[in-house]
Short mmCIF file of C-alpha atoms in Angstrom, two decimals:
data_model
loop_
_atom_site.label_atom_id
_atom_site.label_comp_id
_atom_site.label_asym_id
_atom_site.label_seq_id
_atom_site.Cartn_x
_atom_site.Cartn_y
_atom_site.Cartn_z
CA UNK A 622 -15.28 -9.53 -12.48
CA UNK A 623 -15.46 -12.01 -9.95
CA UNK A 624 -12.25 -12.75 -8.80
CA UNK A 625 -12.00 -12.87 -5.53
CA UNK A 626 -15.68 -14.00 -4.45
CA UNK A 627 -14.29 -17.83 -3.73
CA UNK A 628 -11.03 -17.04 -2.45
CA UNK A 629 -11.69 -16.56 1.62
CA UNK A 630 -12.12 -19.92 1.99
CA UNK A 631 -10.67 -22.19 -0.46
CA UNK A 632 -6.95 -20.26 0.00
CA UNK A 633 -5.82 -20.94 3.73
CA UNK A 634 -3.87 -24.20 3.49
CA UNK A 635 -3.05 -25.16 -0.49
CA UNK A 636 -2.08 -21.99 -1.94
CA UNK A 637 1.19 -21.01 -1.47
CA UNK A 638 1.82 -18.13 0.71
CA UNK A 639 3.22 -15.32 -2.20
CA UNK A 640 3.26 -11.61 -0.59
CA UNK A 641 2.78 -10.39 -4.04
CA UNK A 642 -0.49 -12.91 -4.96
CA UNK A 643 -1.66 -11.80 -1.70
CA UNK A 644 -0.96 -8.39 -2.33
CA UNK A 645 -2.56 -8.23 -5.78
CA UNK A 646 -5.88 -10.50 -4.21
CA UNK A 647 -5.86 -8.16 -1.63
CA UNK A 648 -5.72 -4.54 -4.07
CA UNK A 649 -8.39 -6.25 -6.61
CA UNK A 650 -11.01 -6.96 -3.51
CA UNK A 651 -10.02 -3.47 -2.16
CA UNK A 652 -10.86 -2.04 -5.26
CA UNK A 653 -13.74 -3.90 -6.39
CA UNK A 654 -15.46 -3.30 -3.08
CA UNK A 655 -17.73 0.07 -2.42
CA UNK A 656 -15.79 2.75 -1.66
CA UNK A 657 -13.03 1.43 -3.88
CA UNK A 658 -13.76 3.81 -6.85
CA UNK A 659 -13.17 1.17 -9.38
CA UNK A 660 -16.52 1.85 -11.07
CA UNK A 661 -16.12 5.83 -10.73
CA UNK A 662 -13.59 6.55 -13.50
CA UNK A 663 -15.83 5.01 -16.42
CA UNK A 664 -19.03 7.30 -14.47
CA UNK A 665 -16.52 10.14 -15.00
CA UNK A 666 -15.01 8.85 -18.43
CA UNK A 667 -19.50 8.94 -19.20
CA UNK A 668 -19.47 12.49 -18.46
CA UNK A 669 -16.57 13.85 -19.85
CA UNK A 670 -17.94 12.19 -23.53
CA UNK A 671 -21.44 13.25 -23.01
CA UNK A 672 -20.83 16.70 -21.95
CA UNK A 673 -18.44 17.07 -25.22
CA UNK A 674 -21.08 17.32 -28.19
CA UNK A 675 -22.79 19.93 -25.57
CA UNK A 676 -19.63 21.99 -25.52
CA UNK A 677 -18.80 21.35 -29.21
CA UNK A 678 -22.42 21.45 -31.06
CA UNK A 679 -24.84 18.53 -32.99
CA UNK A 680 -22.14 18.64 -36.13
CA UNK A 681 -21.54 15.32 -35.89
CA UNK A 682 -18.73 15.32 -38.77
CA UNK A 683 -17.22 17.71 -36.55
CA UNK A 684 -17.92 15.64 -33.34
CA UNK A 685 -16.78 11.91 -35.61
CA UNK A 686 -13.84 13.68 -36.69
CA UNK A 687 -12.29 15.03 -32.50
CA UNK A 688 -13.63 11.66 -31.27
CA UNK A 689 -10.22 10.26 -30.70
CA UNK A 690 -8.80 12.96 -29.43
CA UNK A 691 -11.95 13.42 -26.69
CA UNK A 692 -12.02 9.80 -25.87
CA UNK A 693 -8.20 9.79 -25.25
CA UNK A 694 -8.53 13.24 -23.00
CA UNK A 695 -11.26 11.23 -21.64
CA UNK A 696 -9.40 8.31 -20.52
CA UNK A 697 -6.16 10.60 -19.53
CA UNK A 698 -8.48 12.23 -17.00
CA UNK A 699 -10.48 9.30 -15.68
CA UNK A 700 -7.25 7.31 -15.26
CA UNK A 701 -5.57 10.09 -13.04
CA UNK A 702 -9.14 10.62 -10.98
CA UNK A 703 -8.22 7.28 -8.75
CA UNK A 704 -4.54 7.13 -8.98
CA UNK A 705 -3.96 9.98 -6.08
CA UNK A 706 -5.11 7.07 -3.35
CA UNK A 707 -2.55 4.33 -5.05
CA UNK A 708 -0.30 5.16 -1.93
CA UNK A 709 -1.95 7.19 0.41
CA UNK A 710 -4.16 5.18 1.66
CA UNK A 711 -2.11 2.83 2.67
CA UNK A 712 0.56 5.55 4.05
CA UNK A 713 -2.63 6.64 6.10
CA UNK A 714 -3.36 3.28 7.70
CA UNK A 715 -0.10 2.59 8.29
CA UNK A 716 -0.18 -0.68 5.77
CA UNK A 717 2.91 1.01 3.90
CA UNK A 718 5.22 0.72 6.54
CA UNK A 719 5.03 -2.85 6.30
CA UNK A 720 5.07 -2.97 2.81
CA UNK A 721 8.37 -1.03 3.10
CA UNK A 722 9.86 -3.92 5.62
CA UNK A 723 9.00 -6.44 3.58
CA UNK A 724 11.49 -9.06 1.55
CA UNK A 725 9.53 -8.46 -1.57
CA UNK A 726 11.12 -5.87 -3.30
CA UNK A 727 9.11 -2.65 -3.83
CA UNK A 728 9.79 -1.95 -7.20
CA UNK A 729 7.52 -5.66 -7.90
CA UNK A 730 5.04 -4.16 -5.17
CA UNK A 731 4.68 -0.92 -7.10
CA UNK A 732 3.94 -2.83 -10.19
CA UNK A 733 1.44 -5.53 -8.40
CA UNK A 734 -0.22 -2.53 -6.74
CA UNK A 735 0.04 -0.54 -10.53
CA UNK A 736 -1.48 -4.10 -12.24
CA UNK A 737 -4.32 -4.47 -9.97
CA UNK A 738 -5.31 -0.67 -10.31
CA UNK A 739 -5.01 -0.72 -13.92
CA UNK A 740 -7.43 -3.80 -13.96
CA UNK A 741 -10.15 -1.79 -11.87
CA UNK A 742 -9.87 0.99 -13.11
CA UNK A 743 -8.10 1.25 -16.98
CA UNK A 744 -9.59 -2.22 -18.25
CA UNK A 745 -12.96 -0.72 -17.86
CA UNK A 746 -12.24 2.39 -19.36
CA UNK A 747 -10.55 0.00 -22.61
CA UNK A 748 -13.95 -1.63 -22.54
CA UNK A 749 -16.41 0.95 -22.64
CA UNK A 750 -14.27 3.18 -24.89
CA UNK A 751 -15.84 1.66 -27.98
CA UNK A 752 -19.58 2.49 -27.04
CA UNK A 753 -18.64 6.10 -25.84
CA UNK A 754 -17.30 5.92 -29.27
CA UNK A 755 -20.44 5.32 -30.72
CA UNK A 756 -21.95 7.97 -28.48
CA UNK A 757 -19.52 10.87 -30.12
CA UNK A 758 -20.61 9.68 -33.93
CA UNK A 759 -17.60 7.99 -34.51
CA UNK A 760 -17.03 6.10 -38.09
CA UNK A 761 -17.23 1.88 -37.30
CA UNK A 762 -14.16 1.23 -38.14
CA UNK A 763 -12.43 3.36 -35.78
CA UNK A 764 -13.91 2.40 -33.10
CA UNK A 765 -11.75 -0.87 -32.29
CA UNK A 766 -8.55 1.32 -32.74
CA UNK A 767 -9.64 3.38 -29.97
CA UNK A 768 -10.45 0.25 -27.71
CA UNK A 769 -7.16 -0.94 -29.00
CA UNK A 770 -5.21 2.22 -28.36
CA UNK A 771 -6.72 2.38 -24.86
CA UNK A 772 -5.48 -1.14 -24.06
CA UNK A 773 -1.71 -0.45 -24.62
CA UNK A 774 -1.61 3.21 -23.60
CA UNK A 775 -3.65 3.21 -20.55
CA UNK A 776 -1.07 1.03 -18.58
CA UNK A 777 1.21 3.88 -19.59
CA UNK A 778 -0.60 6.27 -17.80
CA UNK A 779 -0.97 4.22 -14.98
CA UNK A 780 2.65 3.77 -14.41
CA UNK A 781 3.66 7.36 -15.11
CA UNK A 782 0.76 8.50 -12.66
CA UNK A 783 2.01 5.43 -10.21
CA UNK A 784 5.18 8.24 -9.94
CA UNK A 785 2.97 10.85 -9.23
CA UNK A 786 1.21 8.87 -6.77
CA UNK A 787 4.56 8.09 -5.06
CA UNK A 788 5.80 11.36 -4.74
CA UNK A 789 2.78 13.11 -3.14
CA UNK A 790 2.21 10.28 -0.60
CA UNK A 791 2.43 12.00 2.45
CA UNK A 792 0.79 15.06 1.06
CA UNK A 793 -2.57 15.93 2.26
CA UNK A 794 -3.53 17.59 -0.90
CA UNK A 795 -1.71 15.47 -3.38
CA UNK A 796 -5.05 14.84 -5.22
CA UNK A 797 -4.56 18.55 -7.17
CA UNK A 798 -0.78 18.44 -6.95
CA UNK A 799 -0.68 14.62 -9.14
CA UNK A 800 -2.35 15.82 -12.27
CA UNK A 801 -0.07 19.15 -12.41
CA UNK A 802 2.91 17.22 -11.96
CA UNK A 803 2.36 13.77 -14.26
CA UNK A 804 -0.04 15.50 -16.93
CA UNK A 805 3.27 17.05 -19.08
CA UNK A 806 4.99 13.26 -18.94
CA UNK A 807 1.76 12.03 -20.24
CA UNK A 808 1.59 13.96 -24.12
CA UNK A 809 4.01 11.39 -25.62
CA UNK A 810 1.52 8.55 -24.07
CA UNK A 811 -1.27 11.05 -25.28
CA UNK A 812 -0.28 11.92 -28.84
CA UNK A 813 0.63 8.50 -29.99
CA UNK A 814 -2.32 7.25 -28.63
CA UNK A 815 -4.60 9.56 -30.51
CA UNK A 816 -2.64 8.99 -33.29
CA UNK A 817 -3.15 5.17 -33.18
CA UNK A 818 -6.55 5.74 -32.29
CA UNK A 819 -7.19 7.98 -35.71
CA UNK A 820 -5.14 5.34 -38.00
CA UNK A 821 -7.97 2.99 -38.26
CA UNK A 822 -10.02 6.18 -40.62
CA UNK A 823 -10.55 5.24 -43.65
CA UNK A 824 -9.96 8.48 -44.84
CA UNK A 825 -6.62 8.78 -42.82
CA UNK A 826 -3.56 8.78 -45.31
CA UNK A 827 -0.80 7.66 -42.16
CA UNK A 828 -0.12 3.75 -41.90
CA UNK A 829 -1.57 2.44 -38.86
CA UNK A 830 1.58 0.03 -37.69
CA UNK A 831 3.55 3.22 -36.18
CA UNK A 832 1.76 4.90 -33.95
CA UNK A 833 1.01 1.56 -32.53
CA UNK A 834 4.84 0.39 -32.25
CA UNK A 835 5.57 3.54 -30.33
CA UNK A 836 2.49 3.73 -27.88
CA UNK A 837 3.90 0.26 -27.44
CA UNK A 838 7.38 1.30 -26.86
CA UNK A 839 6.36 4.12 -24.05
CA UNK A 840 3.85 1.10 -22.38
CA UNK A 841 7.08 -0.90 -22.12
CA UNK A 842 9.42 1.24 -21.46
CA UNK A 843 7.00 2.80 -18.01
CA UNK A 844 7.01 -0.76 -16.84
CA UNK A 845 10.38 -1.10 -16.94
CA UNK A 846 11.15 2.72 -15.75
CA UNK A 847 8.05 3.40 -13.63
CA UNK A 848 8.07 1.07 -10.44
CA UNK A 849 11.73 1.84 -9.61
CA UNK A 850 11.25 5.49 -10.31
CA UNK A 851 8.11 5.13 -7.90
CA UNK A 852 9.77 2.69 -4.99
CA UNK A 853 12.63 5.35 -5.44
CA UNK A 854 10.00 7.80 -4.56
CA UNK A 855 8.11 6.29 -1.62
CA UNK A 856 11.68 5.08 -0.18
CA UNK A 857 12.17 8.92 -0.08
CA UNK A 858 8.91 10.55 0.82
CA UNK A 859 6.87 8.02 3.20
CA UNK A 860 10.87 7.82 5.77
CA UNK B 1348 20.49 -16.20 21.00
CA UNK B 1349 19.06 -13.57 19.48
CA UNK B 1350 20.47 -10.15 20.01
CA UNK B 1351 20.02 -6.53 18.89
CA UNK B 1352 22.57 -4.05 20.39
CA UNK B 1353 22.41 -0.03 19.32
CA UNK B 1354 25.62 1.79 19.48
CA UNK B 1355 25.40 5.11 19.56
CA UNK B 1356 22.40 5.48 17.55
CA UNK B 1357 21.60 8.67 16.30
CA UNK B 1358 18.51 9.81 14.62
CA UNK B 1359 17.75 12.94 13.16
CA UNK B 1360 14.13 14.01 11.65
CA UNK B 1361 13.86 16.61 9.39
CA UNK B 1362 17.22 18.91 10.36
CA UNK B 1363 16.44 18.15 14.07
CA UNK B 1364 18.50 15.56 16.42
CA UNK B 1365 15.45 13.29 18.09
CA UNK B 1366 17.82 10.67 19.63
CA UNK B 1367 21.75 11.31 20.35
CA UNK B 1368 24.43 8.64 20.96
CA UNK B 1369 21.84 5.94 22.69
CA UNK B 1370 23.49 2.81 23.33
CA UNK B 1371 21.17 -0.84 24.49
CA UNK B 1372 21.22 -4.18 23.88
CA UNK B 1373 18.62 -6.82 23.84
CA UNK B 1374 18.68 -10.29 24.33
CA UNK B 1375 16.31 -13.59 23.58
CA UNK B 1376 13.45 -13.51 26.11
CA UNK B 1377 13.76 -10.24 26.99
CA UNK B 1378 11.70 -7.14 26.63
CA UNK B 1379 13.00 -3.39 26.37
CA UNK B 1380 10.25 -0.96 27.73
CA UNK B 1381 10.75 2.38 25.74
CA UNK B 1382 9.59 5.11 27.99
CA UNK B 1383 9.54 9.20 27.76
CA UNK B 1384 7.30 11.71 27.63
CA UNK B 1385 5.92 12.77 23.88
CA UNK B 1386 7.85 13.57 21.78
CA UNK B 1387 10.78 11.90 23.78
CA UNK B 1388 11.63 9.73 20.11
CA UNK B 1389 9.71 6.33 21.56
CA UNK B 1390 8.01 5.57 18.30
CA UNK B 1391 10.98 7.09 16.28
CA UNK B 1392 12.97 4.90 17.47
CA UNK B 1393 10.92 1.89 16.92
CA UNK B 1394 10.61 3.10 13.47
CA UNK B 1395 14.80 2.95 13.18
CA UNK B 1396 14.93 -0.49 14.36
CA UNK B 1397 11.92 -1.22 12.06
CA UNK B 1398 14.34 0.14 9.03
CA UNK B 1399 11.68 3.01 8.23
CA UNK B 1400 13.39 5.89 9.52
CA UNK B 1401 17.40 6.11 8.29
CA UNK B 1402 19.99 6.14 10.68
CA UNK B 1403 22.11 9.48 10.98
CA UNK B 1404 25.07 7.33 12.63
CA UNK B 1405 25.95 4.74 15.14
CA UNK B 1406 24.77 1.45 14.51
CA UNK B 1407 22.02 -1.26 14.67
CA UNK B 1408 23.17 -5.03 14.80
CA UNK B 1409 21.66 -8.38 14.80
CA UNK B 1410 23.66 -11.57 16.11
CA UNK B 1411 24.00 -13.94 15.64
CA UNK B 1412 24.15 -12.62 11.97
CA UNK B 1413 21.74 -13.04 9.49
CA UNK B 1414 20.74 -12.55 5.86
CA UNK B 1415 17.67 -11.21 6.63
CA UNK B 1416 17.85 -7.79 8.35
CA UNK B 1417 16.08 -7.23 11.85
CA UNK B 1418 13.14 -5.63 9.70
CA UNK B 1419 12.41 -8.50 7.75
CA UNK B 1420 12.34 -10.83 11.08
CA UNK B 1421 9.90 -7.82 13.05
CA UNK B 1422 6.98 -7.42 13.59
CA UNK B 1423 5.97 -3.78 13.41
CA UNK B 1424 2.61 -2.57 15.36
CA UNK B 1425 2.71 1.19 15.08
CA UNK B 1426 0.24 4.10 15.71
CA UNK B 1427 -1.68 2.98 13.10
CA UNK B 1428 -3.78 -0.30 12.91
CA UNK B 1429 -2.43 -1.11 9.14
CA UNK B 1430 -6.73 -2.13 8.56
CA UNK B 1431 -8.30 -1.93 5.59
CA UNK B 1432 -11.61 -0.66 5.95
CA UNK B 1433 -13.15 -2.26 2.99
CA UNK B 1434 -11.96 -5.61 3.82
CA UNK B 1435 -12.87 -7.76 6.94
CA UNK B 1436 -10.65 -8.12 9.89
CA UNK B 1437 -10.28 -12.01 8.37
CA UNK B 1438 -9.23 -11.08 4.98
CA UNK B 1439 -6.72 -7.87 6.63
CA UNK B 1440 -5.02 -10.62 8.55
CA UNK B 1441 -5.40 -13.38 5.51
CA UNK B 1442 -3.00 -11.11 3.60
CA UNK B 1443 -0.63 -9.99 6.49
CA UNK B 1444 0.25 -13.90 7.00
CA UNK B 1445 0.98 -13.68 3.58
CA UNK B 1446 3.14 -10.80 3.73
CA UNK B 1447 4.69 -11.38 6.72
CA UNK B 1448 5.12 -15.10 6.97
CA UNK B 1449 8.72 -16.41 7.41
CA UNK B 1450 7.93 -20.11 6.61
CA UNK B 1451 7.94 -20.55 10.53
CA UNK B 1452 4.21 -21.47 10.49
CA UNK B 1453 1.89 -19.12 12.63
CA UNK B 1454 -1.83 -19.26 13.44
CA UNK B 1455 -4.58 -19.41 11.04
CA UNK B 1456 -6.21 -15.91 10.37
CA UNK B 1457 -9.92 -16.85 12.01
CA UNK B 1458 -7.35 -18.96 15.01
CA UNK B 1459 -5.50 -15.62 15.71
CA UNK B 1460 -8.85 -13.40 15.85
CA UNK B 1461 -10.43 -16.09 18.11
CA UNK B 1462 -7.67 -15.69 20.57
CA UNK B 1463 -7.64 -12.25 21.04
CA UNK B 1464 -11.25 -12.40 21.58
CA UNK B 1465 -12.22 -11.21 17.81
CA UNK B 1466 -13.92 -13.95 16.32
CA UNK B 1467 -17.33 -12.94 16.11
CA UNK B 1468 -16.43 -10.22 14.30
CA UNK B 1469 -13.92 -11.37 11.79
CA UNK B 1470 -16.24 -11.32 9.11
CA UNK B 1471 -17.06 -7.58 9.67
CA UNK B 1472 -15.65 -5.01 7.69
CA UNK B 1473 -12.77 -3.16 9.42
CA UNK B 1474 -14.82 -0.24 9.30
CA UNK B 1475 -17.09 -1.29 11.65
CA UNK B 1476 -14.59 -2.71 14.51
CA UNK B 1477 -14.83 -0.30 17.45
CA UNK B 1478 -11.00 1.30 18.17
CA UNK B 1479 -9.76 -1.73 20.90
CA UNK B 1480 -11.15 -3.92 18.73
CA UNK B 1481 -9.09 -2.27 15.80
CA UNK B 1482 -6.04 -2.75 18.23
CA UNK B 1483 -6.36 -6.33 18.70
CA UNK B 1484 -7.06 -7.06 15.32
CA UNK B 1485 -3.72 -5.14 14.67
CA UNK B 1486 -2.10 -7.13 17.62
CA UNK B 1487 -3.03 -10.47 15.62
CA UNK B 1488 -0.85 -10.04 13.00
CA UNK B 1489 1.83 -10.88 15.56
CA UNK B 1490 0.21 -14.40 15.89
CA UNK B 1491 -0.71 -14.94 12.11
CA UNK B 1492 3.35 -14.74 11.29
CA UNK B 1493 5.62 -16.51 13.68
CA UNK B 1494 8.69 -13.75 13.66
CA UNK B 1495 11.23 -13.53 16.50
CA UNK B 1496 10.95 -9.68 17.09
CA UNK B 1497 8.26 -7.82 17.80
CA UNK B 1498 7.61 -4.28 17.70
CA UNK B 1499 5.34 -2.60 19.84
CA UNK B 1500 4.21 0.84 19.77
CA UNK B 1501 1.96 1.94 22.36
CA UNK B 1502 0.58 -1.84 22.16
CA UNK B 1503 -2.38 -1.19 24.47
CA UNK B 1504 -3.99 2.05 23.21
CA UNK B 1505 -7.48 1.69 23.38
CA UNK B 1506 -7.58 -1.43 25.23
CA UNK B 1507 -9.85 -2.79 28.16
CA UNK B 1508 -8.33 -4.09 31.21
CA UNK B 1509 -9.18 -7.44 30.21
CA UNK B 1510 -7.78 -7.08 26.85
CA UNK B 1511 -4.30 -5.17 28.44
CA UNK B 1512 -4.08 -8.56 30.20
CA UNK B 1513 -4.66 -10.95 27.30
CA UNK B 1514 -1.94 -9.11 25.19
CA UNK B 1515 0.44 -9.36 27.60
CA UNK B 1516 -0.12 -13.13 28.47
CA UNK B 1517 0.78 -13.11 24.56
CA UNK B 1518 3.60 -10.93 24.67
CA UNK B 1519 4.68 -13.14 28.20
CA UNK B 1520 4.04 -15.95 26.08
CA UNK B 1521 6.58 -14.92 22.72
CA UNK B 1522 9.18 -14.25 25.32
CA UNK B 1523 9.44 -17.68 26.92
CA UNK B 1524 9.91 -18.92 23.36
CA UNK B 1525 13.17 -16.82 23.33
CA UNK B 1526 11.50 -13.70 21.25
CA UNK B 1527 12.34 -10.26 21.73
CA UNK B 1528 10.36 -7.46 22.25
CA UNK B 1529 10.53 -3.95 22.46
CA UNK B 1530 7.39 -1.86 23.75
CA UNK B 1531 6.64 2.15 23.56
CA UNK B 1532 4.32 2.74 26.25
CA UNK B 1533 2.93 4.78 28.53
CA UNK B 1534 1.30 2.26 30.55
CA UNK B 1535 2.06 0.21 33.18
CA UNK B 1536 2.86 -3.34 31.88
CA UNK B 1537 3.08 -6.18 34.46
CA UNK B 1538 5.92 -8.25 33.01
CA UNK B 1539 9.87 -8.32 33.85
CA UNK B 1540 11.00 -5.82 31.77
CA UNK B 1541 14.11 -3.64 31.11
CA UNK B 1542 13.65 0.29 31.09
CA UNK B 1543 14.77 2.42 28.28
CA UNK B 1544 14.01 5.90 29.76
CA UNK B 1545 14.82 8.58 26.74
CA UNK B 1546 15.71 12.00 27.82
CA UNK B 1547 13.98 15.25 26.69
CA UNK B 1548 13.50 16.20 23.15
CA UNK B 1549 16.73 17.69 21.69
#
């Protein structure tokens, strides 16, 4: 994760001058820096898994067998803890106005802005998924279906929530009002995922292949639907 | 030359009329000083000429005419300094050249800071920049990104004297290059100027 450390220096003259490169150099240093809360949603992803066998008791066939579903409830959570600041803060400084005026088109900003968040914030949730896995009892060979799971569902969340994001911008309390509105457009994302996650069980009659194909499907079909629905949005709501 | 006329630009903000059949022009060179007391519609109508805030009629025009719209050839300064608090005032401006630039060339990020007086802090975080200093570091955007409009609201908020006088030798400075610039304020500013004086509130 160090992207950005050379960059100051070596970028003024060669590189070419790309508002969305600078855009996305500019969201992965913003998030990568203290304050950012890049590191935050894997603290809270930590908790959430760790306080579960508290909640549910030592029965670890028990625990083994909700693991995917925990770890996905998990990651839903985490992934929405960040996502309320993908526009404010820069309808709050004022950066969003120019955003707004410039040639790139906002639907590409939306998803540079969406790619760079997921990267802070959902790759390391895809990452440690597989050791909180561990943590809950869960059987080996399930774990990499979670990790895998994770990796084509969570951009799906980010996109959907990207929506969210857009239409509370200007809304002081938008943190609560995000979740309430983007958690219902998330079960599709939610219960394909968990049933991806749970294919890789041994004892687990389903084919793994579908589940996969249609977590797929709703990844590619919020990056297609997702920034427009969202530039649609700030158009509307930042004026 | 450059020119923006208004015709009978109306402007309404959330069911209210803020500006009512206003009619200017301005030309290459020339600045348009947008005065009024608060909540007179200054920065609202900055923000209509900076395509942020939609029309309700009348009309905005740029001629000679051009593919890109008087937005994407502005530059916008408005209440707020557009920092980033994580990032230094170098990297803030690094980006807006980026963003902004035109292919018309403009001043290196550390160049612009250094001539507003910034560049021993341009490695700080924004966070740390004292308010003027915010300001100028916000002004240098206009010198990081050559564009032919500028923008201005309230340009010298939070200013010095000595700073007040160094923005406008730049702002004296984009006009004898044929810009265009239209200025909010409340201040005095020492430069030939047109008036806009907007009426009372609706």
């Amino acid at each position: 994760m160090s992207v950005g450390a050379t960059a100051p220096a070596a970028e003024g003259e060669a590189a070419p001058r790309s508002p969305l490169r600078a855009l996305f150099i500019r969201e992965l240093r913003i998030g990568r820096r203290i304050g950012g809360g890049g590191s935050l949603g894997v603290v809270f992803f930590l908790m959430l898994v760790v306080l579960t066998p508290f909640a549910v008791g030592p029965d670890l066939a028990l625990l083994g067998r909700i693991a995917p579903s925990m770890l996905w409830i998990a990651a839903l959570l985490a992934t929405l803890l960040g996502l309320d600041r993908l526009f404010q803060s820069d309808h709050d400084d004022g950066s969003l106005d120019l955003l707004l005026m410039s040639k790139a088109p906002l639907e590409l900003i939306v998803l540079v802005k969406c790619l760079a968040h997921w990267l802070v914030t959902g790759l390391p949730l895809v990452a440690a998924a597989p050791f909180f896995g561990l943590m809950l009892a869960m059987p080996a060979g399930q774990l990499w279906s979670v990790a895998l799971s994770l990796m084509i569902g969570t951009p799906a969340l980010t996109l959907i929530g990207a929506i969210g994001a857009a239409l509370t911008v200007s809304l002081r309390r938008g943190g609560l009002l995000l979740p309430v509105l983007i958690l219902p457009f998330c079960a599709p994302a939610l219960i394909f995922g968990v049933a991806a996650a749970a294919a890789g069980a041994a004892v687990s009659p389903a084919p793994a292949a579908p589940p996969f194909l249609i977590l797929a499907a709703i990844s590619l079909l919020a990056l297609v639907g997702a920034p427009i629905a969202a530039a649609a949005a700030l158009r509307q709501m930042s004026e | 030359m450059m020119r923006i006329s208004a015709s009978r630009l109306t402007i309404e903000r959330g069911g209210r009329t803020i500006l009512r059949n206003l009619d200017f022009t301005v030309d290459a060179g020339e600045m348009l000083i947008v005065t009024g007391r608060n909540g007179a519609g200054k920065s609202t109508l900055l923000r209509a000429l900076a395509g942020l805030v939609p029309l309700a009629s009348g009309a905005l025009a740029l001629s000679p005419s051009s593919e890109e719209s008087i937005a994407e050839q502005a530059h916008y300064i408005g209440h707020a300094d557009a920092l980033k608090n994580s990032l230094t005032a170098a990297e803030n401006l690094e980006f807006f050249a980026a963003l902004l630039d035109l292919g018309r060339g403009g001043l290196e990020p550390y160049a612009a800071l250094d001539s507003l007086g910034l560049r021993h802090v341009a490695d700080l975080p924004a966070a740390y920049l004292s308010a003027g200093q915010k300001r100028r570091a916000a002004l240098a955007r206009l010198l990081v990104a050559r564009r032919p409009i500028w923008l201005l609201d309230e340009p010298t908020t939070a200013l010095d004297t000595a700073s007040q006088a160094l923005i406008l030798s730049v702002i004296a400075a984009h006009l004898l290059t044929g810009g265009l610039v239209v200025a909010s304020t409340h201040a005095r500013l020492d430069l030939p100027a047109r008036e806009l004086s907007l009426g009372a509130a609706a």
